[in-house]
Short mmCIF file of C-alpha atoms and ligand atoms in Angstrom, two decimals:
data_model
loop_
_atom_site.label_atom_id
_atom_site.label_comp_id
_atom_site.label_asym_id
_atom_site.label_seq_id
_atom_site.Cartn_x
_atom_site.Cartn_y
_atom_site.Cartn_z
CA MET A 1 -0.09 18.35 -13.51
CA THR A 2 -0.12 14.59 -13.14
CA LYS A 3 0.12 13.01 -9.73
CA PHE A 4 0.98 9.60 -8.35
CA ILE A 5 -1.25 8.75 -5.38
CA VAL A 6 -0.95 5.63 -3.22
CA PHE A 7 -3.44 4.16 -0.73
CA GLU A 8 -2.09 1.95 2.03
CA GLY A 9 -3.19 0.17 5.19
CA ILE A 10 -3.84 -3.21 6.74
CA ASP A 11 -6.31 -5.62 5.14
CA GLY A 12 -9.83 -4.44 5.93
CA CYS A 13 -8.85 -0.80 6.57
CA GLY A 14 -11.36 0.58 4.06
CA LYS A 15 -8.94 1.39 1.24
CA GLY A 16 -11.28 0.00 -1.38
CA THR A 17 -14.15 2.34 -0.45
CA GLN A 18 -11.89 5.37 -0.19
CA ILE A 19 -10.24 4.64 -3.55
CA LEU A 20 -13.70 4.60 -5.15
CA ASN A 21 -14.48 7.95 -3.46
CA ALA A 22 -11.21 9.41 -4.72
CA ILE A 23 -11.89 8.19 -8.26
CA ASP A 24 -15.32 9.78 -8.12
CA LEU A 25 -13.84 13.09 -6.99
CA LEU A 26 -10.86 13.21 -9.34
CA LYS A 27 -12.39 11.88 -12.53
CA ASP A 28 -13.85 15.29 -13.43
CA HIS A 29 -10.49 17.03 -13.01
CA THR A 30 -8.02 14.65 -14.59
CA THR A 31 -7.71 11.41 -16.54
CA LEU A 32 -7.08 8.52 -14.18
CA PHE A 33 -5.14 5.28 -14.28
CA VAL A 34 -6.17 3.08 -11.35
CA THR A 35 -3.96 0.16 -10.47
CA LYS A 36 -2.83 -2.10 -7.63
CA GLU A 37 -0.01 -4.18 -6.18
CA PRO A 38 0.41 -7.11 -6.42
CA SER A 39 -0.21 -6.17 -10.05
CA THR A 40 -2.04 -8.16 -12.70
CA LEU A 41 1.28 -8.83 -14.45
CA LYS A 42 2.94 -12.26 -14.45
CA THR A 43 4.70 -11.99 -11.07
CA GLY A 44 1.67 -10.34 -9.47
CA LYS A 45 -0.48 -13.28 -10.53
CA LEU A 46 2.02 -15.74 -9.09
CA ILE A 47 1.96 -13.84 -5.77
CA LYS A 48 -1.84 -13.99 -5.60
CA ARG A 49 -1.73 -17.74 -6.16
CA LEU A 50 0.88 -18.25 -3.42
CA LEU A 51 -1.11 -16.10 -0.96
CA LYS A 52 -4.11 -18.38 -1.37
CA GLU A 53 -2.09 -21.56 -0.96
CA GLN A 54 -0.20 -20.62 2.21
CA ASP A 55 -1.70 -20.15 5.61
CA ASP A 56 1.03 -19.20 8.09
CA PRO A 57 1.82 -15.46 7.80
CA LYS A 58 5.34 -15.90 9.18
CA THR A 59 6.80 -17.96 6.39
CA ASN A 60 8.78 -17.30 3.21
CA ALA A 61 9.48 -13.65 4.00
CA GLU A 62 12.44 -13.35 1.67
CA LEU A 63 10.69 -15.11 -1.17
CA PHE A 64 7.79 -12.68 -0.83
CA THR A 65 10.05 -9.60 -0.69
CA ASN A 66 11.75 -10.77 -3.87
CA LEU A 67 8.48 -11.45 -5.65
CA TYR A 68 6.84 -8.15 -4.66
CA THR A 69 10.01 -6.30 -5.67
CA LYS A 70 10.15 -8.04 -9.03
CA ASP A 71 6.48 -7.28 -9.63
CA ARG A 72 7.02 -3.64 -8.59
CA LYS A 73 9.90 -3.22 -11.03
CA GLU A 74 7.67 -4.29 -13.91
CA HIS A 75 4.71 -2.31 -12.59
CA ASN A 76 6.81 0.87 -12.16
CA LYS A 77 7.38 0.95 -15.93
CA ILE A 78 3.63 1.00 -16.53
CA ILE A 79 3.06 3.69 -13.89
CA LEU A 80 5.81 5.86 -15.38
CA LYS A 81 4.35 5.51 -18.85
CA GLN A 82 0.91 6.53 -17.61
CA LEU A 83 2.31 9.57 -15.77
CA ASN A 84 4.27 10.59 -18.87
CA GLN A 85 1.06 10.39 -20.90
CA GLY A 86 -0.48 12.91 -18.53
CA HIS A 87 -2.63 10.58 -16.43
CA THR A 88 -2.98 10.71 -12.67
CA VAL A 89 -2.16 7.33 -11.17
CA ILE A 90 -3.96 5.86 -8.16
CA CYS A 91 -2.27 2.75 -6.79
CA ASP A 92 -3.71 0.40 -4.18
CA ARG A 93 -0.61 -0.62 -2.14
CA TYR A 94 3.06 0.03 -2.94
CA TYR A 95 6.45 -0.45 -1.27
CA TYR A 96 4.98 0.62 2.09
CA SER A 97 3.20 -2.75 2.05
CA THR A 98 6.56 -4.49 1.69
CA ILE A 99 7.93 -2.39 4.56
CA ALA A 100 4.99 -3.43 6.75
CA TYR A 101 4.13 -6.96 5.64
CA GLN A 102 7.51 -8.45 4.79
CA GLN A 103 9.07 -6.88 7.89
CA ALA A 104 6.30 -8.44 9.98
CA GLN A 105 7.05 -11.72 8.22
CA GLY A 106 10.61 -11.42 9.47
CA ASP A 107 12.57 -10.03 6.55
CA ASN A 108 15.39 -7.50 7.00
CA ILE A 109 14.07 -3.93 7.13
CA LYS A 110 17.33 -2.32 6.01
CA LYS A 111 17.31 -4.37 2.85
CA ILE A 112 13.63 -3.58 2.22
CA LEU A 113 14.19 0.17 2.68
CA LYS A 114 17.21 0.13 0.38
CA GLN A 115 15.19 -1.56 -2.36
CA SER A 116 12.21 0.76 -1.82
CA LYS A 117 14.31 3.85 -2.48
CA LYS A 118 14.82 2.74 -6.08
CA PHE A 119 11.19 3.09 -7.05
CA LEU A 120 9.16 6.10 -8.20
CA VAL A 121 8.20 8.28 -5.24
CA PRO A 122 4.45 8.94 -4.90
CA ASP A 123 3.28 12.57 -4.65
CA LEU A 124 0.96 11.48 -1.86
CA THR A 125 0.67 8.32 0.22
CA LEU A 126 -2.47 7.94 2.32
CA VAL A 127 -2.20 5.34 5.06
CA ILE A 128 -5.64 4.46 6.40
CA ASP A 129 -5.28 3.42 10.02
CA ILE A 130 -7.76 1.26 11.94
CA PRO A 131 -7.38 -1.04 14.95
CA ALA A 132 -6.55 -4.63 14.05
CA GLU A 133 -9.66 -5.86 15.83
CA THR A 134 -11.94 -3.72 13.67
CA ALA A 135 -10.11 -4.90 10.57
CA MET A 136 -10.54 -8.51 11.62
CA GLN A 137 -14.28 -8.05 12.19
CA ARG A 138 -14.68 -6.48 8.77
CA LEU A 139 -12.74 -9.27 7.10
CA LYS A 140 -14.87 -11.87 8.86
CA ALA A 141 -18.05 -10.08 7.82
CA ARG A 142 -16.86 -10.15 4.21
CA GLY A 143 -16.61 -13.91 4.59
CA LYS A 144 -13.99 -14.23 1.86
CA LYS A 145 -11.64 -17.18 1.91
CA LYS A 146 -8.92 -16.15 4.36
CA GLU A 147 -5.61 -15.09 2.87
CA LYS A 148 -2.19 -15.55 4.42
CA PHE A 149 -2.07 -12.14 6.11
CA GLU A 150 -5.46 -11.93 7.76
CA LYS A 151 -4.64 -13.04 11.32
CA GLN A 152 -5.32 -10.59 14.13
CA LYS A 153 -1.94 -10.65 15.85
CA PHE A 154 -0.22 -10.24 12.54
CA LEU A 155 -2.55 -7.36 11.67
CA GLU A 156 -1.60 -5.71 14.97
CA GLU A 157 2.09 -5.86 14.07
CA LEU A 158 1.35 -4.46 10.63
CA ARG A 159 -0.60 -1.59 12.11
CA GLU A 160 2.30 -0.68 14.38
CA THR A 161 4.62 -0.50 11.39
CA TYR A 162 2.18 1.59 9.36
CA LEU A 163 1.96 4.04 12.26
CA LYS A 164 5.74 4.30 12.16
CA MET A 165 5.75 5.41 8.49
CA PRO A 166 6.74 9.01 9.37
CA TYR A 167 9.92 7.48 10.82
CA TYR A 168 10.59 5.35 7.74
CA GLU A 169 9.85 8.40 5.61
CA LYS A 170 12.94 10.08 7.04
CA ILE A 171 15.13 7.07 6.36
CA LEU A 172 13.81 6.74 2.81
CA ASP A 173 14.50 10.41 2.02
CA LYS A 174 17.87 10.57 3.76
CA ASN A 175 20.81 11.68 1.57
CA SER A 176 18.72 11.96 -1.59
CA ASP A 177 16.51 14.31 -3.60
CA ARG A 178 13.45 12.13 -3.15
CA LYS A 179 10.61 13.48 -1.03
CA GLU A 180 8.00 11.27 0.56
CA ASN A 181 4.60 12.72 1.48
CA ILE A 182 2.98 10.19 3.81
CA ILE A 183 -0.22 11.09 5.63
CA ILE A 184 -1.84 8.86 8.24
CA ILE A 185 -5.63 9.00 8.13
CA ASP A 186 -7.81 7.90 11.04
CA GLY A 187 -9.96 5.27 9.35
CA ASN A 188 -11.90 4.44 12.49
CA ARG A 189 -14.73 6.86 11.66
CA LYS A 190 -17.70 6.94 9.32
CA PRO A 191 -16.46 6.49 5.72
CA GLU A 192 -17.78 9.99 4.81
CA LYS A 193 -15.72 11.54 7.61
CA VAL A 194 -12.64 9.60 6.56
CA PHE A 195 -13.10 10.82 3.02
CA GLU A 196 -13.45 14.44 4.12
CA GLN A 197 -9.88 14.31 5.39
CA ILE A 198 -8.66 12.48 2.29
CA LYS A 199 -10.33 15.15 0.15
CA GLU A 200 -8.42 17.87 1.99
CA GLU A 201 -5.14 16.09 1.29
CA LEU A 202 -6.03 15.62 -2.38
CA LYS A 203 -6.88 19.31 -2.66
CA LYS A 204 -3.42 20.23 -1.36
CA LEU A 205 -1.91 18.44 -4.36
P1 TYD B 301 -4.89 -8.38 -2.35
O1 TYD B 301 -6.11 -9.17 -2.10
O2 TYD B 301 -4.39 -8.25 -3.74
O3 TYD B 301 -5.01 -6.92 -1.85
P2 TYD B 301 -5.91 -6.22 -0.77
O4 TYD B 301 -5.93 -7.06 0.46
O5 TYD B 301 -5.21 -4.92 -0.62
O6 TYD B 301 -7.25 -6.09 -1.43
O7 TYD B 301 -3.78 -8.98 -1.40
C1 TYD B 301 -2.56 -8.51 -1.38
C2 TYD B 301 -1.89 -8.99 -0.14
O8 TYD B 301 -0.49 -8.87 -0.35
C3 TYD B 301 -2.24 -8.15 1.07
O9 TYD B 301 -2.54 -8.99 2.16
C4 TYD B 301 -0.97 -7.40 1.35
C5 TYD B 301 0.11 -8.23 0.74
N1 TYD B 301 1.26 -7.47 0.25
C6 TYD B 301 2.51 -7.68 0.83
O10 TYD B 301 2.65 -8.50 1.74
N2 TYD B 301 3.61 -7.00 0.37
C7 TYD B 301 3.52 -6.10 -0.65
O11 TYD B 301 4.53 -5.47 -1.04
C8 TYD B 301 2.22 -5.87 -1.24
C9 TYD B 301 2.09 -4.89 -2.36
C10 TYD B 301 1.14 -6.57 -0.76
#
C-alpha cells in the first residue's frame, strides 16, 4: 500500500540525513517519489528567491502564508498523482512548517489551521526535535548564506510550536474524518540512534 510520509523540524534539525536514511531503507520495498516544500514549481521558486532577499524573520507573514499555501495547492496535485500511481511519497516539510514558521512570523494560527485541513493528510509525520542552539551551531558550521529563518530566537519559537504539534493534531482532526499521525523524534542523539526510532515508526506503517 502506498504511503505519504512527511519529515518536519526546524532548520538544521537533521531532516536531510534522516530522509536519505529513509530512502535507503524503503527503496527495496516500494517505489519512491521524494519531494519538498517549498516545491520546485513556479510559486516554490518565487518563495526561495524571497527567502534569500529578506533578512528579518518577522516580516511579511501573511504574504508568506499565502505563497506557501498556493505552492502547496499545486504540489498536492502532484503528490496525489504519485500516490495514485502506487508510489510512496516522502516530503521534506508540509503544512506543519506553515503552522510553525508563519505563526512565529505573526500570522493568525486559526486561519493557518483552517487552510491546512484542506490538504492531503500524511500517513506519518515525523517531527525531528533538537534544541535551537544545536540547530544554530549546525547551520553556522554549514556556512551557507543565511536565510530569513535562521536566527536563534526565532528557531526557539519554532521549536516550541513543533513540540506542540500533538495539540494542533487534535484541532486539525476535530469534527472530520481526517486522522493525523504526528510523531516527535528526539533528534539530539547520534544520527544512527535517531534513525533507529524513525525505522520503528516506518515499520508500523
Ligand atoms: P529550504 O532551504 O527550501 O528548506 P530546508 O531549510 O528545509 O532545507 O527553505 C525553506 C524555508 O522555508 C525553511 O526555512 C522553512 C520555510 N518554510 C516556511 O516558513 N513555511 C512553510 O510552509 C514551508 C514549507 C517552509
